[in-house]
PDB file of C-alpha atoms and ligand atoms in Angstrom:
ATOM      1  CA  MET H1167     -56.939  -9.402  -3.259  1.00  0.00           C
ATOM      2  CA  SER H1168     -54.454 -10.004  -6.062  1.00  0.00           C
ATOM      3  CA  GLU H1169     -53.907 -13.453  -7.819  1.00  0.00           C
ATOM      4  CA  GLU H1170     -50.886 -14.700  -8.198  1.00  0.00           C
ATOM      5  CA  ILE H1171     -49.917 -16.381 -11.861  1.00  0.00           C
ATOM      6  CA  LEU H1172     -46.284 -16.860 -11.835  1.00  0.00           C
ATOM      7  CA  ARG H1173     -43.956 -17.716  -9.432  1.00  0.00           C
ATOM      8  CA  MET H1174     -39.893 -18.003  -9.524  1.00  0.00           C
ATOM      9  CA  GLU H1175     -37.479 -18.788  -7.057  1.00  0.00           C
ATOM     10  CA  GLY H1176     -34.042 -18.990  -6.982  1.00  0.00           C
ATOM     11  CA  ILE H1177     -33.929 -19.370 -10.704  1.00  0.00           C
ATOM     12  CA  THR H1178     -30.426 -20.292 -12.505  1.00  0.00           C
ATOM     13  CA  LYS H1179     -29.466 -20.552 -15.228  1.00  0.00           C
ATOM     14  CA  ALA H1180     -26.140 -22.126 -16.456  1.00  0.00           C
ATOM     15  CA  TYR H1181     -24.729 -22.929 -20.034  1.00  0.00           C
ATOM     16  CA  GLU H1182     -21.928 -25.076 -20.856  1.00  0.00           C
ATOM     17  CA  LEU H1183     -19.131 -23.460 -22.822  1.00  0.00           C
ATOM     18  CA  GLY H1184     -16.660 -26.532 -23.157  1.00  0.00           C
ATOM     19  CA  GLU H1185     -14.946 -26.493 -19.665  1.00  0.00           C
ATOM     20  CA  GLU H1186     -16.562 -23.427 -18.509  1.00  0.00           C
ATOM     21  CA  THR H1187     -19.684 -22.893 -16.996  1.00  0.00           C
ATOM     22  CA  PHE H1188     -21.518 -19.540 -17.829  1.00  0.00           C
ATOM     23  CA  LEU H1189     -24.365 -17.956 -15.343  1.00  0.00           C
ATOM     24  CA  ALA H1190     -26.935 -16.042 -17.570  1.00  0.00           C
ATOM     25  CA  LEU H1191     -29.582 -15.999 -14.216  1.00  0.00           C
ATOM     26  CA  LYS H1192     -28.126 -15.964 -10.938  1.00  0.00           C
ATOM     27  CA  GLY H1193     -30.997 -17.069  -8.345  1.00  0.00           C
ATOM     28  CA  VAL H1194     -33.983 -15.014 -10.064  1.00  0.00           C
ATOM     29  CA  ASP H1195     -36.952 -14.433  -7.816  1.00  0.00           C
ATOM     30  CA  LEU H1196     -39.930 -12.954  -9.393  1.00  0.00           C
ATOM     31  CA  THR H1197     -43.674 -13.158  -9.171  1.00  0.00           C
ATOM     32  CA  VAL H1198     -46.491 -11.604 -11.452  1.00  0.00           C
ATOM     33  CA  ASP H1199     -49.981 -11.333 -10.254  1.00  0.00           C
ATOM     34  CA  ARG H1200     -52.858 -11.890 -12.500  1.00  0.00           C
ATOM     35  CA  GLY H1201     -53.717  -8.752 -14.813  1.00  0.00           C
ATOM     36  CA  GLU H1202     -49.984  -6.708 -14.463  1.00  0.00           C
ATOM     37  CA  PHE H1203     -48.390  -5.409 -17.658  1.00  0.00           C
ATOM     38  CA  LEU H1204     -44.491  -6.007 -16.265  1.00  0.00           C
ATOM     39  CA  ALA H1205     -41.840  -4.951 -18.367  1.00  0.00           C
ATOM     40  CA  VAL H1206     -38.260  -6.720 -17.467  1.00  0.00           C
ATOM     41  CA  LEU H1207     -35.986  -3.946 -18.841  1.00  0.00           C
ATOM     42  CA  GLY H1208     -32.158  -4.772 -18.945  1.00  0.00           C
ATOM     43  CA  PRO H1209     -29.162  -4.337 -21.525  1.00  0.00           C
ATOM     44  CA  SER H1210     -27.685  -7.123 -24.307  1.00  0.00           C
ATOM     45  CA  GLY H1211     -26.731  -9.869 -22.955  1.00  0.00           C
ATOM     46  CA  SER H1212     -28.519  -9.161 -19.276  1.00  0.00           C
ATOM     47  CA  GLY H1213     -30.101 -12.731 -19.802  1.00  0.00           C
ATOM     48  CA  LYS H1214     -33.491 -11.258 -20.797  1.00  0.00           C
ATOM     49  CA  SER H1215     -34.070 -14.248 -23.273  1.00  0.00           C
ATOM     50  CA  THR H1216     -32.860 -16.629 -20.935  1.00  0.00           C
ATOM     51  CA  LEU H1217     -35.845 -15.554 -18.893  1.00  0.00           C
ATOM     52  CA  MET H1218     -38.473 -15.402 -20.989  1.00  0.00           C
ATOM     53  CA  ASN H1219     -37.378 -18.995 -22.490  1.00  0.00           C
ATOM     54  CA  ILE H1220     -37.993 -20.356 -18.844  1.00  0.00           C
ATOM     55  CA  ILE H1221     -40.830 -17.936 -18.033  1.00  0.00           C
ATOM     56  CA  GLY H1222     -42.371 -19.299 -21.686  1.00  0.00           C
ATOM     57  CA  CYS H1223     -41.617 -22.973 -20.764  1.00  0.00           C
ATOM     58  CA  LEU H1224     -39.320 -23.490 -23.898  1.00  0.00           C
ATOM     59  CA  ASP H1225     -35.999 -23.754 -21.561  1.00  0.00           C
ATOM     60  CA  VAL H1226     -35.912 -25.690 -18.085  1.00  0.00           C
ATOM     61  CA  PRO H1227     -33.921 -23.589 -15.186  1.00  0.00           C
ATOM     62  CA  THR H1228     -30.620 -25.417 -14.174  1.00  0.00           C
ATOM     63  CA  GLU H1229     -31.958 -24.560 -10.530  1.00  0.00           C
ATOM     64  CA  GLY H1230     -35.121 -22.804  -9.286  1.00  0.00           C
ATOM     65  CA  ASN H1231     -38.580 -23.575  -8.954  1.00  0.00           C
ATOM     66  CA  TYR H1232     -41.227 -21.760 -11.519  1.00  0.00           C
ATOM     67  CA  TRP H1233     -44.655 -21.808 -10.987  1.00  0.00           C
ATOM     68  CA  LEU H1234     -47.263 -21.111 -13.413  1.00  0.00           C
ATOM     69  CA  SER H1235     -51.133 -20.607 -12.560  1.00  0.00           C
ATOM     70  CA  GLY H1236     -50.094 -22.480  -9.156  1.00  0.00           C
ATOM     71  CA  ARG H1237     -48.624 -25.475 -10.982  1.00  0.00           C
ATOM     72  CA  LEU H1238     -45.108 -26.254 -10.485  1.00  0.00           C
ATOM     73  CA  ILE H1239     -43.744 -26.346 -13.811  1.00  0.00           C
ATOM     74  CA  ALA H1240     -40.737 -29.385 -13.377  1.00  0.00           C
ATOM     75  CA  ASP H1241     -43.543 -31.468 -12.407  1.00  0.00           C
ATOM     76  CA  GLU H1242     -45.546 -31.194 -15.992  1.00  0.00           C
ATOM     77  CA  THR H1243     -45.116 -33.995 -18.423  1.00  0.00           C
ATOM     78  CA  GLU H1244     -43.338 -32.665 -21.947  1.00  0.00           C
ATOM     79  CA  SER H1245     -46.789 -33.021 -23.645  1.00  0.00           C
ATOM     80  CA  GLU H1246     -48.134 -30.882 -20.584  1.00  0.00           C
ATOM     81  CA  LEU H1247     -45.714 -28.352 -21.378  1.00  0.00           C
ATOM     82  CA  ALA H1248     -46.492 -28.349 -24.890  1.00  0.00           C
ATOM     83  CA  ARG H1249     -50.032 -27.562 -24.299  1.00  0.00           C
ATOM     84  CA  ILE H1250     -49.304 -24.503 -22.318  1.00  0.00           C
ATOM     85  CA  ARG H1251     -46.695 -23.146 -24.677  1.00  0.00           C
ATOM     86  CA  ARG H1252     -49.685 -23.424 -27.555  1.00  0.00           C
ATOM     87  CA  GLU H1253     -52.634 -22.508 -24.999  1.00  0.00           C
ATOM     88  CA  GLU H1254     -51.193 -20.535 -22.377  1.00  0.00           C
ATOM     89  CA  ILE H1255     -48.700 -18.747 -23.270  1.00  0.00           C
ATOM     90  CA  GLY H1256     -48.570 -15.746 -26.035  1.00  0.00           C
ATOM     91  CA  PHE H1257     -45.585 -15.333 -27.643  1.00  0.00           C
ATOM     92  CA  ILE H1258     -44.621 -12.232 -29.396  1.00  0.00           C
ATOM     93  CA  PHE H1259     -41.417 -11.677 -30.529  1.00  0.00           C
ATOM     94  CA  GLN H1260     -38.873  -8.940 -32.053  1.00  0.00           C
ATOM     95  CA  SER H1261     -39.124 -10.533 -35.203  1.00  0.00           C
ATOM     96  CA  PHE H1262     -42.448 -11.352 -35.687  1.00  0.00           C
ATOM     97  CA  GLN H1263     -41.962 -14.722 -36.550  1.00  0.00           C
ATOM     98  CA  LEU H1264     -44.572 -14.848 -39.140  1.00  0.00           C
ATOM     99  CA  LEU H1265     -45.048 -17.643 -41.306  1.00  0.00           C
ATOM    100  CA  GLN H1266     -43.916 -16.060 -44.799  1.00  0.00           C
ATOM    101  CA  ARG H1267     -46.558 -18.355 -47.318  1.00  0.00           C
ATOM    102  CA  GLN H1268     -49.503 -17.854 -44.629  1.00  0.00           C
ATOM    103  CA  THR H1269     -51.508 -15.052 -44.681  1.00  0.00           C
ATOM    104  CA  ALA H1270     -52.544 -12.973 -41.735  1.00  0.00           C
ATOM    105  CA  PHE H1271     -55.660 -14.663 -41.333  1.00  0.00           C
ATOM    106  CA  GLU H1272     -54.046 -18.120 -41.332  1.00  0.00           C
ATOM    107  CA  ASN H1273     -51.194 -17.137 -39.412  1.00  0.00           C
ATOM    108  CA  VAL H1274     -53.980 -16.086 -36.513  1.00  0.00           C
ATOM    109  CA  GLU H1275     -56.327 -19.384 -37.384  1.00  0.00           C
ATOM    110  CA  LEU H1276     -52.969 -21.696 -36.764  1.00  0.00           C
ATOM    111  CA  PRO H1277     -53.015 -21.822 -33.000  1.00  0.00           C
ATOM    112  CA  LEU H1278     -56.754 -22.231 -33.237  1.00  0.00           C
ATOM    113  CA  ILE H1279     -56.514 -25.321 -35.516  1.00  0.00           C
ATOM    114  CA  TYR H1280     -53.930 -26.874 -32.979  1.00  0.00           C
ATOM    115  CA  TRP H1281     -56.416 -25.982 -30.295  1.00  0.00           C
ATOM    116  CA  GLY H1282     -58.964 -28.067 -32.100  1.00  0.00           C
ATOM    117  CA  MET H1283     -61.528 -25.256 -32.634  1.00  0.00           C
ATOM    118  CA  GLY H1284     -64.442 -25.809 -35.533  1.00  0.00           C
ATOM    119  CA  GLU H1285     -64.037 -23.663 -39.065  1.00  0.00           C
ATOM    120  CA  ARG H1286     -66.926 -21.531 -38.206  1.00  0.00           C
ATOM    121  CA  GLU H1287     -66.039 -20.613 -34.943  1.00  0.00           C
ATOM    122  CA  ARG H1288     -62.539 -20.270 -35.861  1.00  0.00           C
ATOM    123  CA  LYS H1289     -63.203 -18.125 -38.831  1.00  0.00           C
ATOM    124  CA  ASN H1290     -65.327 -15.320 -36.350  1.00  0.00           C
ATOM    125  CA  ARG H1291     -62.209 -15.577 -33.826  1.00  0.00           C
ATOM    126  CA  VAL H1292     -59.811 -14.793 -36.444  1.00  0.00           C
ATOM    127  CA  GLU H1293     -61.895 -11.935 -37.515  1.00  0.00           C
ATOM    128  CA  GLU H1294     -62.495 -10.458 -33.947  1.00  0.00           C
ATOM    129  CA  MET H1295     -58.867 -10.860 -33.808  1.00  0.00           C
ATOM    130  CA  LEU H1296     -57.908  -9.185 -36.237  1.00  0.00           C
ATOM    131  CA  GLU H1297     -60.437  -6.266 -35.405  1.00  0.00           C
ATOM    132  CA  LYS H1298     -59.283  -5.701 -32.266  1.00  0.00           C
ATOM    133  CA  VAL H1299     -55.604  -5.452 -33.842  1.00  0.00           C
ATOM    134  CA  GLY H1300     -56.909  -2.972 -36.625  1.00  0.00           C
ATOM    135  CA  LEU H1301     -56.166  -5.220 -39.504  1.00  0.00           C
ATOM    136  CA  ALA H1302     -59.532  -5.887 -40.638  1.00  0.00           C
ATOM    137  CA  ASP H1303     -59.032  -4.647 -43.699  1.00  0.00           C
ATOM    138  CA  LYS H1304     -55.497  -6.330 -44.679  1.00  0.00           C
ATOM    139  CA  MET H1305     -56.713 -10.090 -43.418  1.00  0.00           C
ATOM    140  CA  PHE H1306     -55.395 -11.823 -46.615  1.00  0.00           C
ATOM    141  CA  ASN H1307     -52.429 -10.088 -47.033  1.00  0.00           C
ATOM    142  CA  TYR H1308     -49.117 -12.107 -46.910  1.00  0.00           C
ATOM    143  CA  PRO H1309     -46.250 -10.548 -44.406  1.00  0.00           C
ATOM    144  CA  ASN H1310     -44.531  -9.163 -47.428  1.00  0.00           C
ATOM    145  CA  GLN H1311     -47.310  -7.278 -48.209  1.00  0.00           C
ATOM    146  CA  LEU H1312     -47.453  -5.549 -44.275  1.00  0.00           C
ATOM    147  CA  SER H1313     -45.492  -2.836 -42.541  1.00  0.00           C
ATOM    148  CA  GLY H1314     -43.588  -3.979 -39.990  1.00  0.00           C
ATOM    149  CA  GLY H1315     -46.113  -2.413 -37.157  1.00  0.00           C
ATOM    150  CA  GLN H1316     -48.772  -4.183 -39.186  1.00  0.00           C
ATOM    151  CA  GLN H1317     -46.643  -7.739 -39.069  1.00  0.00           C
ATOM    152  CA  GLN H1318     -46.385  -7.139 -35.361  1.00  0.00           C
ATOM    153  CA  ARG H1319     -49.849  -6.383 -34.791  1.00  0.00           C
ATOM    154  CA  VAL H1320     -50.689 -10.141 -36.591  1.00  0.00           C
ATOM    155  CA  ALA H1321     -48.487 -12.005 -34.664  1.00  0.00           C
ATOM    156  CA  ILE H1322     -50.069 -10.101 -31.108  1.00  0.00           C
ATOM    157  CA  ALA H1323     -53.548 -11.079 -32.668  1.00  0.00           C
ATOM    158  CA  ARG H1324     -52.474 -14.404 -33.105  1.00  0.00           C
ATOM    159  CA  ALA H1325     -50.771 -14.461 -29.713  1.00  0.00           C
ATOM    160  CA  ILE H1326     -53.818 -13.522 -28.305  1.00  0.00           C
ATOM    161  CA  ALA H1327     -56.207 -15.877 -29.869  1.00  0.00           C
ATOM    162  CA  THR H1328     -56.377 -18.692 -27.712  1.00  0.00           C
ATOM    163  CA  ASN H1329     -56.702 -15.916 -24.851  1.00  0.00           C
ATOM    164  CA  PRO H1330     -53.842 -17.286 -22.956  1.00  0.00           C
ATOM    165  CA  THR H1331     -52.597 -16.637 -19.643  1.00  0.00           C
ATOM    166  CA  ILE H1332     -49.750 -14.587 -20.053  1.00  0.00           C
ATOM    167  CA  LEU H1333     -48.472 -12.243 -23.181  1.00  0.00           C
ATOM    168  CA  LEU H1334     -45.346 -12.537 -23.221  1.00  0.00           C
ATOM    169  CA  ALA H1335     -42.936  -9.999 -25.245  1.00  0.00           C
ATOM    170  CA  ASP H1336     -39.458 -10.003 -26.295  1.00  0.00           C
ATOM    171  CA  GLU H1337     -38.430  -6.925 -27.487  1.00  0.00           C
ATOM    172  CA  PRO H1338     -41.680  -6.611 -29.477  1.00  0.00           C
ATOM    173  CA  THR H1339     -40.520  -3.111 -30.886  1.00  0.00           C
ATOM    174  CA  GLY H1340     -37.082  -3.992 -31.355  1.00  0.00           C
ATOM    175  CA  ALA H1341     -37.633  -3.901 -34.830  1.00  0.00           C
ATOM    176  CA  LEU H1342     -39.757  -1.244 -35.454  1.00  0.00           C
ATOM    177  CA  ASP H1343     -39.553   2.592 -35.792  1.00  0.00           C
ATOM    178  CA  GLN H1344     -40.357   4.704 -32.560  1.00  0.00           C
ATOM    179  CA  LYS H1345     -43.731   5.877 -33.795  1.00  0.00           C
ATOM    180  CA  THR H1346     -44.574   2.663 -34.630  1.00  0.00           C
ATOM    181  CA  GLY H1347     -43.281   1.167 -31.761  1.00  0.00           C
ATOM    182  CA  HIS H1348     -45.433   3.304 -29.270  1.00  0.00           C
ATOM    183  CA  GLN H1349     -48.657   2.639 -31.207  1.00  0.00           C
ATOM    184  CA  VAL H1350     -47.821  -1.308 -30.426  1.00  0.00           C
ATOM    185  CA  MET H1351     -47.508  -0.115 -26.864  1.00  0.00           C
ATOM    186  CA  ASP H1352     -51.209   1.739 -27.480  1.00  0.00           C
ATOM    187  CA  LEU H1353     -52.326  -1.772 -28.106  1.00  0.00           C
ATOM    188  CA  PHE H1354     -50.565  -3.540 -24.960  1.00  0.00           C
ATOM    189  CA  HIS H1355     -52.729  -0.922 -22.678  1.00  0.00           C
ATOM    190  CA  GLU H1356     -55.502  -1.814 -24.513  1.00  0.00           C
ATOM    191  CA  LEU H1357     -54.887  -5.309 -23.898  1.00  0.00           C
ATOM    192  CA  ASN H1358     -53.989  -5.034 -20.155  1.00  0.00           C
ATOM    193  CA  ASP H1359     -56.985  -2.813 -19.595  1.00  0.00           C
ATOM    194  CA  GLU H1360     -58.978  -5.437 -20.401  1.00  0.00           C
ATOM    195  CA  GLY H1361     -57.254  -7.652 -17.816  1.00  0.00           C
ATOM    196  CA  ARG H1362     -54.770  -9.111 -19.710  1.00  0.00           C
ATOM    197  CA  THR H1363     -51.611 -10.018 -18.007  1.00  0.00           C
ATOM    198  CA  ILE H1364     -48.381  -8.959 -19.920  1.00  0.00           C
ATOM    199  CA  ILE H1365     -44.493  -9.737 -19.706  1.00  0.00           C
ATOM    200  CA  MET H1366     -42.382  -7.740 -21.757  1.00  0.00           C
ATOM    201  CA  ILE H1367     -38.828  -7.713 -22.252  1.00  0.00           C
ATOM    202  CA  THR H1368     -36.753  -4.742 -23.599  1.00  0.00           C
ATOM    203  CA  HIS H1369     -33.486  -2.408 -23.482  1.00  0.00           C
ATOM    204  CA  ASP H1370     -35.554   0.026 -24.102  1.00  0.00           C
ATOM    205  CA  VAL H1371     -36.059   2.800 -20.779  1.00  0.00           C
ATOM    206  CA  LYS H1372     -38.787   4.624 -22.909  1.00  0.00           C
ATOM    207  CA  ILE H1373     -40.789   1.441 -23.599  1.00  0.00           C
ATOM    208  CA  ALA H1374     -40.425  -0.147 -20.637  1.00  0.00           C
ATOM    209  CA  GLY H1375     -42.211   3.162 -19.249  1.00  0.00           C
ATOM    210  CA  HIS H1376     -45.664   1.908 -20.735  1.00  0.00           C
ATOM    211  CA  ALA H1377     -45.591  -1.108 -17.859  1.00  0.00           C
ATOM    212  CA  GLY H1378     -47.127  -0.968 -14.718  1.00  0.00           C
ATOM    213  CA  ARG H1379     -43.957  -2.411 -13.294  1.00  0.00           C
ATOM    214  CA  ILE H1380     -40.574  -2.820 -14.310  1.00  0.00           C
ATOM    215  CA  VAL H1381     -38.080  -5.282 -12.964  1.00  0.00           C
ATOM    216  CA  ARG H1382     -34.382  -4.560 -14.067  1.00  0.00           C
ATOM    217  CA  ILE H1383     -32.303  -7.386 -15.054  1.00  0.00           C
ATOM    218  CA  LEU H1384     -28.332  -7.343 -14.784  1.00  0.00           C
ATOM    219  CA  ASP H1385     -25.758  -9.699 -15.497  1.00  0.00           C
ATOM    220  CA  GLY H1386     -28.283 -12.246 -14.638  1.00  0.00           C
ATOM    221  CA  GLU H1387     -30.054 -10.759 -11.538  1.00  0.00           C
ATOM    222  CA  ILE H1388     -33.257  -9.207 -10.789  1.00  0.00           C
ATOM    223  CA  SER H1389     -33.587  -6.130  -9.347  1.00  0.00           C
ATOM    224  CA  GLU H1390     -37.200  -4.405  -8.475  1.00  0.00           C
ATOM    225  CA  GLY H1391     -38.082  -0.707  -6.764  1.00  0.00           C
ATOM    226  CA  VAL H1392     -37.122   2.502  -7.973  1.00  0.00           C
ATOM    227  CA  VAL H1393     -35.623   3.313 -11.436  1.00  0.00           C
ATOM    228  CA  GLU H1394     -32.608   5.774 -10.596  1.00  0.00           C
ATOM    229  CA  ASP H1395     -31.557   6.656 -14.196  1.00  0.00           C
ATOM    230  CA  ALA H1396     -34.058   6.520 -16.418  1.00  0.00           C
TER     231      ALA H1396
HETATM  232  N1  ADP L2599     -26.823 -21.271 -25.591  1.00  0.00           N
HETATM  233  C1  ADP L2599     -26.353 -20.110 -24.921  1.00  0.00           C
HETATM  234  N2  ADP L2599     -24.817 -20.570 -24.483  1.00  0.00           N
HETATM  235  C2  ADP L2599     -24.190 -20.275 -24.027  1.00  0.00           C
HETATM  236  N3  ADP L2599     -24.682 -19.157 -23.733  1.00  0.00           N
HETATM  237  C3  ADP L2599     -25.375 -18.056 -23.679  1.00  0.00           C
HETATM  238  C4  ADP L2599     -26.351 -19.239 -24.744  1.00  0.00           C
HETATM  239  N4  ADP L2599     -27.847 -18.323 -24.674  1.00  0.00           N
HETATM  240  C5  ADP L2599     -27.411 -17.326 -23.865  1.00  0.00           C
HETATM  241  N5  ADP L2599     -26.158 -17.054 -23.347  1.00  0.00           N
HETATM  242  C6  ADP L2599     -25.474 -16.326 -23.173  1.00  0.00           C
HETATM  243  O1  ADP L2599     -26.136 -15.933 -21.913  1.00  0.00           O
HETATM  244  C7  ADP L2599     -25.994 -14.354 -21.687  1.00  0.00           C
HETATM  245  C8  ADP L2599     -27.441 -13.878 -21.649  1.00  0.00           C
HETATM  246  O2  ADP L2599     -28.029 -14.281 -22.867  1.00  0.00           O
HETATM  247  P1  ADP L2599     -29.780 -13.445 -23.415  1.00  0.00           P
HETATM  248  O3  ADP L2599     -30.271 -14.461 -22.211  1.00  0.00           O
HETATM  249  O4  ADP L2599     -29.837 -14.192 -24.753  1.00  0.00           O
HETATM  250  O5  ADP L2599     -29.595 -11.821 -23.152  1.00  0.00           O
HETATM  251  P2  ADP L2599     -30.530 -10.755 -23.637  1.00  0.00           P
HETATM  252  O6  ADP L2599     -31.879 -11.415 -24.067  1.00  0.00           O
HETATM  253  O7  ADP L2599     -30.565 -10.071 -22.749  1.00  0.00           O
HETATM  254  O8  ADP L2599     -29.374 -10.154 -24.486  1.00  0.00           O
HETATM  255  C9  ADP L2599     -25.207 -13.995 -22.963  1.00  0.00           C
HETATM  256  O9  ADP L2599     -24.173 -13.391 -21.997  1.00  0.00           O
HETATM  257  C10 ADP L2599     -25.108 -14.718 -23.563  1.00  0.00           C
HETATM  258  O10 ADP L2599     -23.959 -14.914 -24.782  1.00  0.00           O
HETATM  259 MG1   MG L2600     -32.800 -11.381 -25.765  1.00  0.00          MG
END
């Protein structure tokens, strides 16, 4: 039996632009099982980041219901949502979003400090995470002393440090060359083989092909099934 960890029903997102209302999501239904590697594939402007922000509890839908780990997100308090964002979602962004004045080690350590993990345990955990992403020898480098691919691997180490329920990646290879992008996908495969659930948002058909399942998004609507025109 597969375990459902995410369910969306009839999710819409309306943006008010003066007198106009723009529907960025138009009734999205989506379920994801624990251990899945899902790609959400769509062109620029199709609603991918809007969807990611709702999945990551960074934004709320205008209509519809969203359950994460069986809990209706609309019923959660702001402080509980903050905890979910911190501990249950591992965010990975196109632009890495590392703190420039902190070393790789310190960047990965930060969510563990928020979590309340003690110093010794933290050190072990950070080292383990950086080893896992192949950066044991770069722990004390600053982001500007790392290549793009290495920076993204630091961001991935940071994202998995708290052992989140979902890894949520928005165009994780968007700022990387093709070869480096595929190396990041190799790492995603490893993490998925360990049982981690990954939701990856991308406009790149080749990158989406790494996922176990692809859903398409176009003009705020999701379609699932055969990929006709890849
Ligand atoms: N804050 C906002 N206000 C108004 N329109 C927005 C806002 N954010 C996104 N949009 C619009 O919603 C659509 C989907 O945007 P987005 O989710 O960022 O798409 P994608 O990530 O697929 O490129 C776009 O047409 C965009 O212009
Ligand atoms: Mg986007």
